[in-house]
Short mmCIF file of C-alpha atoms in Angstrom, two decimals:
data_model
loop_
_atom_site.label_atom_id
_atom_site.label_comp_id
_atom_site.label_asym_id
_atom_site.label_seq_id
_atom_site.Cartn_x
_atom_site.Cartn_y
_atom_site.Cartn_z
CA MET A 1 131.25 153.18 107.60
CA SER A 2 127.98 154.78 105.45
CA GLN A 3 126.69 157.58 106.02
CA THR A 4 123.23 157.43 106.51
CA PRO A 5 122.37 159.25 109.91
CA ASP A 6 120.91 157.31 112.39
CA SER A 7 119.09 159.94 113.99
CA ALA A 8 117.15 160.53 110.95
CA VAL A 9 116.45 156.91 110.71
CA ARG A 10 115.04 156.50 114.22
CA THR A 11 112.96 159.65 113.72
CA TYR A 12 111.61 158.18 110.54
CA ILE A 13 110.61 155.05 111.73
CA GLU A 14 109.24 156.11 114.90
CA GLN A 15 106.60 158.77 113.29
CA HIS A 16 105.79 155.72 110.25
CA ARG A 17 105.61 152.86 113.30
CA ALA A 18 101.89 152.97 114.02
CA THR A 19 101.10 152.58 110.20
CA PHE A 20 103.84 150.05 109.60
CA LEU A 21 102.21 147.91 112.80
CA ASP A 22 98.83 148.96 111.22
CA ASP A 23 99.51 147.41 107.86
CA LEU A 24 101.30 144.41 109.29
CA ALA A 25 98.35 143.28 111.18
CA ALA A 26 96.26 143.49 107.98
CA TRP A 27 98.51 141.16 106.35
CA LEU A 28 98.60 139.16 109.48
CA ARG A 29 94.71 138.58 109.67
CA ILE A 30 94.94 136.81 105.83
CA PRO A 31 95.06 133.04 106.49
CA SER A 32 98.02 131.92 103.87
CA VAL A 33 97.90 128.66 105.17
CA SER A 34 99.62 127.07 101.73
CA ALA A 35 99.04 123.65 103.48
CA GLN A 36 95.42 123.45 103.36
CA PRO A 37 93.85 123.83 100.18
CA ASP A 38 90.83 125.36 101.56
CA HIS A 39 92.81 128.40 102.29
CA ALA A 40 94.46 128.66 98.26
CA PRO A 41 92.43 131.94 97.61
CA ASP A 42 94.03 133.56 101.10
CA VAL A 43 97.20 132.74 99.92
CA ARG A 44 96.25 134.57 96.36
CA SER A 45 94.95 137.35 98.22
CA SER A 46 98.09 137.53 100.40
CA ALA A 47 100.15 137.45 97.33
CA ASP A 48 98.17 140.53 95.89
CA TRP A 49 98.14 141.98 99.03
CA LEU A 50 101.63 142.46 99.60
CA ALA A 51 102.28 143.20 95.97
CA THR A 52 99.70 146.22 96.47
CA LYS A 53 101.94 147.30 99.60
CA LEU A 54 105.23 147.32 97.42
CA GLN A 55 103.75 149.52 94.75
CA GLU A 56 102.68 151.71 97.55
CA THR A 57 106.09 151.51 98.81
CA GLY A 58 107.85 153.00 95.96
CA PHE A 59 108.59 149.38 93.86
CA PRO A 60 108.46 150.59 90.51
CA THR A 61 108.07 146.72 89.31
CA VAL A 62 106.24 144.49 91.27
CA GLU A 63 104.42 140.91 89.93
CA VAL A 64 102.50 138.23 91.35
CA TRP A 65 104.46 135.01 89.97
CA GLN A 66 102.23 131.83 89.45
CA THR A 67 103.19 128.28 90.14
CA PRO A 68 101.69 125.24 89.63
CA GLY A 69 100.88 125.90 93.61
CA ALA A 70 100.56 128.77 95.16
CA PRO A 71 102.20 132.78 94.13
CA ALA A 72 105.04 134.04 94.61
CA VAL A 73 105.70 138.07 94.69
CA PHE A 74 108.37 139.64 92.95
CA ALA A 75 109.68 143.29 92.92
CA GLU A 76 112.39 145.28 91.75
CA TRP A 77 113.71 148.94 92.31
CA PRO A 78 116.90 149.66 90.23
CA SER A 79 119.30 152.25 92.06
CA GLY A 80 120.36 154.16 88.68
CA ASP A 81 124.07 153.30 89.84
CA PRO A 82 125.35 151.10 87.23
CA GLU A 83 128.27 149.58 89.80
CA ALA A 84 126.00 149.10 92.35
CA PRO A 85 125.46 145.69 93.83
CA THR A 86 121.86 143.98 93.30
CA LEU A 87 120.73 142.01 96.16
CA LEU A 88 117.78 140.08 96.24
CA VAL A 89 115.58 139.74 99.75
CA TYR A 90 114.18 136.37 100.06
CA GLY A 91 111.26 135.54 102.45
CA HIS A 92 107.63 133.74 102.42
CA HIS A 93 103.95 135.34 102.74
CA ASP A 94 102.53 131.80 103.60
CA VAL A 95 102.01 130.07 107.38
CA GLN A 96 101.67 126.82 109.22
CA PRO A 97 98.21 126.27 110.20
CA ALA A 98 96.50 127.59 113.37
CA ALA A 99 93.58 127.35 115.45
CA ARG A 100 92.17 128.55 118.48
CA GLU A 101 91.71 125.24 119.75
CA ASP A 102 95.50 124.26 119.44
CA GLY A 103 95.95 126.24 122.56
CA TRP A 104 95.81 129.70 121.54
CA ASP A 105 95.09 132.78 123.70
CA SER A 106 93.35 134.62 120.92
CA ASP A 107 92.61 134.16 117.62
CA PRO A 108 95.44 133.36 115.21
CA PHE A 109 94.71 135.29 112.35
CA GLU A 110 93.36 138.56 114.38
CA PRO A 111 96.89 140.12 115.88
CA VAL A 112 96.87 141.55 119.41
CA VAL A 113 99.84 143.25 121.53
CA ARG A 114 100.31 142.31 124.81
CA ALA A 115 103.09 143.40 126.58
CA ASN A 116 104.99 144.97 123.30
CA ARG A 117 104.71 141.88 121.50
CA LEU A 118 102.18 141.67 118.35
CA TYR A 119 100.92 137.96 118.52
CA ALA A 120 99.39 136.44 115.36
CA ARG A 121 100.57 133.70 112.67
CA GLY A 122 103.27 134.88 110.48
CA ALA A 123 104.16 137.32 113.33
CA ALA A 124 107.66 136.16 112.91
CA ASP A 125 107.58 133.52 110.71
CA ASP A 126 107.44 135.11 108.20
CA LYS A 127 105.58 138.08 107.27
CA GLY A 128 106.95 140.21 109.96
CA GLN A 129 110.56 139.69 108.73
CA VAL A 130 109.27 140.30 105.23
CA PHE A 131 107.42 143.36 105.87
CA PHE A 132 110.39 145.29 108.00
CA HIS A 133 111.99 145.55 104.59
CA THR A 134 109.28 148.42 103.27
CA LEU A 135 109.47 150.49 106.27
CA GLY A 136 113.21 149.94 105.93
CA VAL A 137 114.04 151.18 102.29
CA ARG A 138 111.18 154.12 102.95
CA ALA A 139 113.76 155.19 106.03
CA HIS A 140 116.81 154.66 104.05
CA LEU A 141 115.69 157.04 101.22
CA ALA A 142 114.16 159.58 103.71
CA ALA A 143 117.66 159.90 105.63
CA THR A 144 119.58 159.85 102.85
CA GLY A 145 117.48 161.87 100.24
CA ARG A 146 117.29 159.37 97.57
CA THR A 147 114.82 158.65 95.23
CA ALA A 148 116.03 155.03 94.70
CA PRO A 149 117.78 152.81 97.28
CA ALA A 150 121.54 152.83 97.17
CA VAL A 151 121.74 149.32 95.68
CA ASN A 152 119.85 147.46 92.74
CA LEU A 153 116.84 145.98 95.46
CA LYS A 154 115.20 143.02 94.47
CA LEU A 155 112.39 141.17 96.53
CA LEU A 156 111.28 137.26 96.20
CA VAL A 157 108.31 136.12 98.43
CA GLU A 158 107.39 132.67 98.25
CA GLY A 159 104.10 131.68 98.79
CA GLU A 160 104.66 127.40 99.25
CA GLU A 161 107.76 127.61 102.09
CA GLU A 162 105.42 125.84 104.54
CA SER A 163 104.52 122.99 102.37
CA GLY A 164 108.27 122.44 101.48
CA SER A 165 108.78 124.74 98.65
CA PRO A 166 107.52 121.93 96.15
CA HIS A 167 107.80 124.52 93.12
CA PHE A 168 110.33 126.62 94.11
CA ARG A 169 113.39 125.89 92.46
CA ALA A 170 111.82 125.15 89.49
CA LEU A 171 110.43 128.93 89.30
CA VAL A 172 114.28 130.04 90.46
CA GLU A 173 115.31 128.37 87.56
CA GLU A 174 112.40 129.87 84.89
CA ARG A 175 112.96 133.32 86.20
CA ALA A 176 117.06 132.86 87.00
CA GLU A 177 117.74 136.17 84.41
CA ARG A 178 115.00 137.72 86.38
CA LEU A 179 116.35 137.35 89.76
CA ALA A 180 120.37 137.85 89.08
CA ALA A 181 121.73 138.88 91.71
CA ASP A 182 125.03 139.64 93.86
CA ALA A 183 124.17 138.45 96.93
CA VAL A 184 120.64 137.06 98.16
CA ILE A 185 119.43 138.26 101.35
CA VAL A 186 117.53 135.61 103.39
CA SER A 187 114.92 137.54 106.14
CA ASP A 188 113.40 134.19 107.38
CA THR A 189 116.08 133.51 110.36
CA GLY A 190 116.09 134.74 113.71
CA MET A 191 119.13 135.49 116.28
CA TRP A 192 120.49 133.87 119.48
CA SER A 193 118.58 135.93 121.79
CA GLU A 194 116.98 139.19 122.59
CA ASP A 195 120.55 140.21 124.18
CA THR A 196 122.93 138.77 121.57
CA PRO A 197 122.32 139.84 117.91
CA THR A 198 123.71 137.60 114.97
CA VAL A 199 123.81 137.03 112.22
CA CYS A 200 123.56 133.25 110.24
CA THR A 201 126.73 132.43 107.92
CA GLY A 202 125.09 129.14 106.45
CA MET A 203 122.81 126.29 106.68
CA ARG A 204 123.36 122.79 105.87
CA GLY A 205 121.77 120.54 103.40
CA LEU A 206 119.70 117.56 103.49
CA ALA A 207 119.75 114.20 101.54
CA GLU A 208 116.98 112.01 102.63
CA CYS A 209 116.45 108.01 101.62
CA GLU A 210 114.54 104.92 102.84
CA ILE A 211 116.16 101.73 102.75
CA ARG A 212 114.14 98.63 102.60
CA LEU A 213 115.44 94.97 103.12
CA TYR A 214 113.70 91.99 101.26
CA GLY A 215 114.37 88.45 102.47
CA PRO A 216 111.67 85.28 102.47
CA ASP A 217 108.97 85.94 99.89
CA GLN A 218 106.39 85.89 103.34
CA ASP A 219 107.13 85.60 106.76
CA ILE A 220 108.09 81.90 107.67
CA HIS A 221 108.33 80.40 110.37
CA SER A 222 111.20 81.31 113.06
CA GLY A 223 111.86 77.28 114.37
CA SER A 224 111.33 75.65 111.18
CA PHE A 225 114.00 78.18 109.40
CA GLY A 226 115.76 79.97 111.97
CA GLY A 227 119.12 80.09 111.60
CA ALA A 228 119.61 79.07 108.37
CA VAL A 229 117.92 81.68 106.23
CA PRO A 230 119.19 85.42 106.19
CA ASN A 231 116.89 87.43 108.49
CA PRO A 232 116.47 90.91 107.11
CA ALA A 233 115.13 92.90 110.42
CA THR A 234 118.18 91.31 111.85
CA ALA A 235 120.19 92.92 108.40
CA ALA A 236 118.51 96.20 109.30
CA ALA A 237 119.86 96.47 112.76
CA ARG A 238 123.28 95.86 111.86
CA LEU A 239 123.05 98.41 108.76
CA VAL A 240 122.12 100.80 111.43
CA ALA A 241 124.84 99.68 114.13
CA ALA A 242 127.84 100.10 111.00
CA LEU A 243 126.49 103.86 110.47
CA HIS A 244 128.62 105.27 112.92
CA ASP A 245 131.96 104.39 114.26
CA GLU A 246 133.26 104.15 118.10
CA HIS A 247 134.02 108.06 117.72
CA ALA A 248 129.94 108.68 116.39
CA ARG A 249 131.71 109.75 112.86
CA VAL A 250 129.77 108.38 110.46
CA ALA A 251 131.30 105.18 108.74
CA VAL A 252 129.98 105.74 105.16
CA PRO A 253 133.18 105.54 103.24
CA GLY A 254 134.00 108.86 101.12
CA PHE A 255 130.73 110.87 103.23
CA TYR A 256 133.15 113.44 104.47
CA ASP A 257 134.60 113.91 100.98
CA GLY A 258 135.35 117.85 100.75
CA VAL A 259 133.68 118.57 103.74
CA VAL A 260 134.75 122.81 104.31
CA GLU A 261 136.31 122.49 107.75
CA LEU A 262 135.82 124.80 110.59
CA THR A 263 138.11 127.32 110.84
CA ASP A 264 140.02 128.23 114.13
CA ARG A 265 138.24 131.81 114.69
CA GLU A 266 134.78 130.52 113.83
CA ARG A 267 135.19 127.98 116.99
CA GLU A 268 136.36 130.85 118.63
CA LEU A 269 133.44 132.94 117.55
CA PHE A 270 131.00 130.06 118.34
CA ALA A 271 132.42 129.27 121.83
CA GLU A 272 131.96 133.20 122.46
CA LEU A 273 128.18 132.57 122.51
CA PRO A 274 126.44 132.20 126.22
CA PHE A 275 125.47 129.01 125.50
CA ASP A 276 124.07 127.20 128.11
CA GLU A 277 123.97 122.92 127.71
CA GLU A 278 121.87 122.24 130.35
CA ARG A 279 118.87 124.66 129.49
CA TRP A 280 119.66 123.41 125.73
CA LEU A 281 119.08 119.64 126.80
CA SER A 282 116.04 120.80 128.73
CA THR A 283 114.86 122.31 125.41
CA ALA A 284 115.56 118.94 123.25
CA LYS A 285 113.79 116.96 125.71
CA SER A 286 117.55 114.88 126.74
CA ARG A 287 119.67 113.99 129.61
CA ALA A 288 122.92 113.83 127.75
CA THR A 289 124.61 115.22 124.80
CA HIS A 290 126.49 112.79 121.62
CA GLY A 291 128.10 113.45 119.04
CA GLU A 292 131.05 113.31 116.87
CA ALA A 293 133.99 113.32 119.33
CA GLY A 294 136.64 116.48 119.28
CA HIS A 295 133.70 118.66 118.41
CA THR A 296 131.25 120.83 120.52
CA THR A 297 127.55 120.79 121.04
CA LEU A 298 127.01 124.09 119.08
CA GLU A 299 129.65 122.80 116.34
CA ARG A 300 128.01 119.58 116.00
CA ILE A 301 124.82 121.15 115.12
CA TRP A 302 125.74 123.88 112.46
CA ALA A 303 128.91 122.78 111.19
CA ARG A 304 129.39 119.54 110.80
CA PRO A 305 127.44 116.66 109.00
CA THR A 306 125.19 113.90 110.23
CA ALA A 307 123.55 110.67 109.57
CA GLU A 308 120.27 109.80 111.72
CA VAL A 309 118.08 106.84 111.83
CA ASN A 310 114.61 108.32 111.38
CA GLY A 311 112.93 105.50 111.33
CA ILE A 312 113.33 101.79 111.38
CA GLY A 313 110.75 98.75 111.61
CA GLY A 314 110.23 95.16 110.30
CA GLY A 315 108.38 91.68 111.45
CA TYR A 316 105.39 91.62 113.87
CA GLN A 317 104.67 94.74 116.10
CA GLY A 318 101.63 93.32 117.84
CA PRO A 319 100.98 92.71 121.51
CA GLY A 320 102.77 89.12 122.45
CA SER A 321 104.68 87.30 120.38
CA LYS A 322 104.99 86.04 116.91
CA THR A 323 107.90 83.38 116.18
CA ILE A 324 108.60 84.49 112.25
CA ILE A 325 111.74 85.02 110.47
CA PRO A 326 109.84 88.63 108.76
CA SER A 327 110.13 88.88 104.98
CA SER A 328 110.92 92.73 105.38
CA ALA A 329 112.32 95.48 107.21
CA MET A 330 112.77 99.24 106.38
CA VAL A 331 115.18 101.79 107.36
CA LYS A 332 114.72 105.64 106.91
CA LEU A 333 117.87 107.60 107.41
CA SER A 334 118.88 111.47 106.93
CA PHE A 335 121.79 112.94 106.21
CA ARG A 336 123.04 116.67 107.19
CA LEU A 337 125.27 117.91 104.73
CA VAL A 338 127.74 120.90 105.13
CA ALA A 339 129.43 123.37 102.88
CA GLY A 340 132.19 121.36 100.65
CA GLN A 341 129.51 117.95 100.07
CA ASP A 342 127.77 117.02 97.13
CA PRO A 343 124.44 115.45 98.01
CA ASP A 344 124.88 113.20 94.81
CA HIS A 345 128.26 112.10 95.70
CA VAL A 346 126.86 111.49 99.24
CA GLU A 347 124.12 109.46 97.37
CA LYS A 348 126.70 107.16 95.44
CA ALA A 349 128.52 106.16 99.05
CA VAL A 350 125.37 105.50 100.57
CA ARG A 351 124.41 103.04 97.85
CA ALA A 352 127.84 101.42 97.84
CA TRP A 353 128.02 101.15 101.57
CA ALA A 354 124.51 99.46 102.23
CA ALA A 355 125.27 97.00 99.71
CA GLU A 356 128.38 95.82 101.16
CA GLN A 357 126.34 95.97 104.46
CA VAL A 358 123.72 93.42 103.03
CA PRO A 359 124.20 89.86 103.34
CA ALA A 360 123.56 87.05 100.36
CA GLY A 361 120.24 86.29 100.18
CA ILE A 362 118.59 89.68 101.51
CA ARG A 363 117.39 92.15 98.31
CA CYS A 364 118.16 95.94 99.03
CA GLU A 365 116.05 98.99 97.59
CA ILE A 366 116.78 102.54 98.15
CA ASP A 367 115.12 105.25 97.65
CA PHE A 368 116.57 109.08 97.37
CA GLY A 369 114.26 111.90 97.74
CA SER A 370 115.30 115.50 96.40
CA ALA A 371 118.36 116.84 98.26
CA THR A 372 118.51 120.43 99.50
CA ARG A 373 122.64 121.69 99.01
CA PRO A 374 124.52 123.56 102.13
CA CYS A 375 124.97 126.95 101.76
CA LEU A 376 127.87 128.85 103.94
CA THR A 377 129.28 132.65 103.51
CA PRO A 378 132.74 133.32 104.08
CA LEU A 379 133.20 135.31 107.68
CA ASP A 380 135.05 137.93 105.60
CA HIS A 381 132.92 138.12 102.59
CA PRO A 382 132.05 142.07 102.39
CA ALA A 383 128.20 141.68 101.90
CA LEU A 384 128.59 139.47 105.08
CA GLN A 385 130.74 142.48 106.47
CA SER A 386 127.96 144.83 105.83
CA VAL A 387 124.89 143.02 107.14
CA ALA A 388 127.04 142.95 110.86
CA ARG A 389 127.96 146.80 110.44
CA ALA A 390 123.79 147.38 109.84
CA MET A 391 122.91 145.54 112.51
CA GLY A 392 125.65 146.72 115.07
CA ARG A 393 124.48 149.95 114.30
CA ALA A 394 120.83 149.41 114.63
CA PHE A 395 121.13 147.18 118.59
CA GLU A 396 124.56 149.61 119.06
CA GLY A 397 126.42 146.60 120.26
CA PRO A 398 128.65 143.87 119.14
CA VAL A 399 127.10 141.61 116.67
CA ARG A 400 128.00 137.44 116.38
CA PHE A 401 128.16 134.77 114.01
CA THR A 402 125.76 131.57 114.14
CA ARG A 403 124.94 128.99 111.74
CA GLU A 404 121.76 126.86 111.21
CA GLY A 405 121.45 123.16 111.37
CA GLY A 406 118.32 123.05 109.39
CA SER A 407 117.88 123.04 105.70
CA GLY A 408 115.63 125.34 103.24
CA PRO A 409 115.10 126.98 100.36
CA ALA A 410 118.47 129.39 100.45
CA ALA A 411 120.42 126.82 99.13
CA ASP A 412 118.30 126.60 95.94
CA LEU A 413 118.80 130.65 95.37
CA GLN A 414 122.68 130.07 96.15
CA GLU A 415 123.14 127.25 93.47
CA VAL A 416 120.80 128.37 90.55
CA LEU A 417 121.70 132.28 90.97
CA GLY A 418 125.39 131.38 91.40
CA ALA A 419 125.50 134.38 94.73
CA PRO A 420 126.33 134.21 98.28
CA VAL A 421 123.62 133.66 100.78
CA LEU A 422 123.10 136.35 103.95
CA PHE A 423 120.96 135.81 106.71
CA LEU A 424 119.03 138.89 108.43
CA GLY A 425 116.63 138.26 110.77
CA ILE A 426 115.46 139.12 114.27
CA SER A 427 113.10 136.64 115.65
CA VAL A 428 114.24 134.85 118.91
CA PRO A 429 113.64 131.35 119.99
CA SER A 430 110.63 132.52 122.23
CA ASP A 431 108.80 133.72 119.24
CA GLY A 432 107.52 130.12 118.75
CA TRP A 433 107.28 129.20 115.24
CA HIS A 434 104.91 127.17 114.19
CA ALA A 435 103.41 126.83 118.14
CA PRO A 436 100.75 128.05 119.47
CA ASN A 437 100.67 131.98 120.46
CA GLU A 438 103.44 132.83 117.74
CA LYS A 439 104.75 136.27 118.93
CA VAL A 440 107.35 138.98 117.22
CA GLU A 441 108.96 141.40 120.10
CA LEU A 442 108.32 144.46 118.75
CA ASP A 443 111.36 146.41 119.40
CA LEU A 444 112.94 143.99 118.05
CA LEU A 445 110.74 144.13 114.84
CA LEU A 446 111.68 148.06 114.46
CA LYS A 447 115.37 147.01 115.05
CA GLY A 448 115.22 144.78 111.87
CA VAL A 449 113.48 147.86 110.45
CA GLU A 450 116.78 149.85 111.15
CA THR A 451 118.86 147.46 110.15
CA SER A 452 117.42 147.43 107.07
CA ALA A 453 117.51 151.14 106.41
CA TYR A 454 120.91 151.26 106.96
CA LEU A 455 122.31 147.83 104.94
CA TRP A 456 121.66 149.39 101.24
CA GLY A 457 123.93 152.36 101.83
CA ASP A 458 126.76 150.10 103.61
CA LEU A 459 126.78 147.93 100.68
CA ALA A 460 126.89 150.05 97.90
CA GLU A 461 129.81 152.09 99.82
CA ASN A 462 131.90 148.85 100.89
CA TRP A 463 131.26 146.48 97.98
CA ARG A 464 131.76 146.62 94.42
CA PRO A 465 131.21 143.19 92.75
CA THR A 466 133.72 141.70 90.87
CA PRO A 467 131.74 141.63 87.12
#
């Protein structure tokens, strides 16, 4: 275990708590809404503000990287140890739109503390979770007497995550040499709950498509032609009906090729979490669970691939009836992918499957969007164990493991840099990401600072990556 004195870290954090929170509040006042063109200058101001603060923190190299959209911030602080691992911390400085009339109890860009909670847009997602690393690295240095971190530390804080990261992969590819790392720490995530600190080990990928089916050259009379020519709306319904088998498994041949199955240990760890299915159903605004047979709800949303119908349409949609055979119909599908699945292979499999389902006389067109690859770090990876130990020291208790059912740009970092992705976040579900009255629990935010302070020494002591 790293020898960083816990008491020294906590004392340093407490001594600098007020200044840290004042600085964070100043950053939160910048309305860096990447999705709204009017706020483009604010997003730039946010990047410049962070760059200045990272220089004040001690990073000898700090740069604002331009993209065709919003700027990203890069910082680097070498350890001086040629054998030390290199860690890249990822986060984002842009935020979701917010306005008082959306239901906020206070101005979303004027931070306010109520009941030991800091309310502001970006407090949790993601400025607060990026910023805790600045005080964390200073606490690490103060407690150990070092003049540089125990690891080679890099930061990449993008400015377009809330707009879908349209230029992120190209930026990573262009700057891959500067961003090279042995592992990536993603601080744009959360924990199970305030009482159950957790580390996420993986994130699902995503592939999306729209299938358009064309029949007659125009809508035609269902009495004159019905039953004698193929109906594209019927073909769309049959396509959707064929997507899953009777066990709710995806019925596309080859879809499960390469899937990394859950280990018995992972299933045990999922089962240890205090999961309340009724409460989860209430959050999902649903009345019953459903999914692939043989798997629990958590396994289905974290570790199993899925196919979902996001939209279906065709024919007359107005009031009353219109007795036609429509000329066209459409289906929108999305596929969540897990470790071992290749989005290109999935696309080919879906195209072949759809062609088999469509009857003669129906023309089928399929468009796939850009895909996101899944990422997964094995439980026994040394860097993951360091994250868990550091968090366990900060929270003074056991740390459990989760996965993330959604998708994000972390997979681009894993794929381009060839480095495992680890998740370090302290946000909890009640923080209200993207919602009115977004907040961060101040006690948890400072636990994030403390975890960061312990992490760099633990990694340096327990992990020497193989060249």
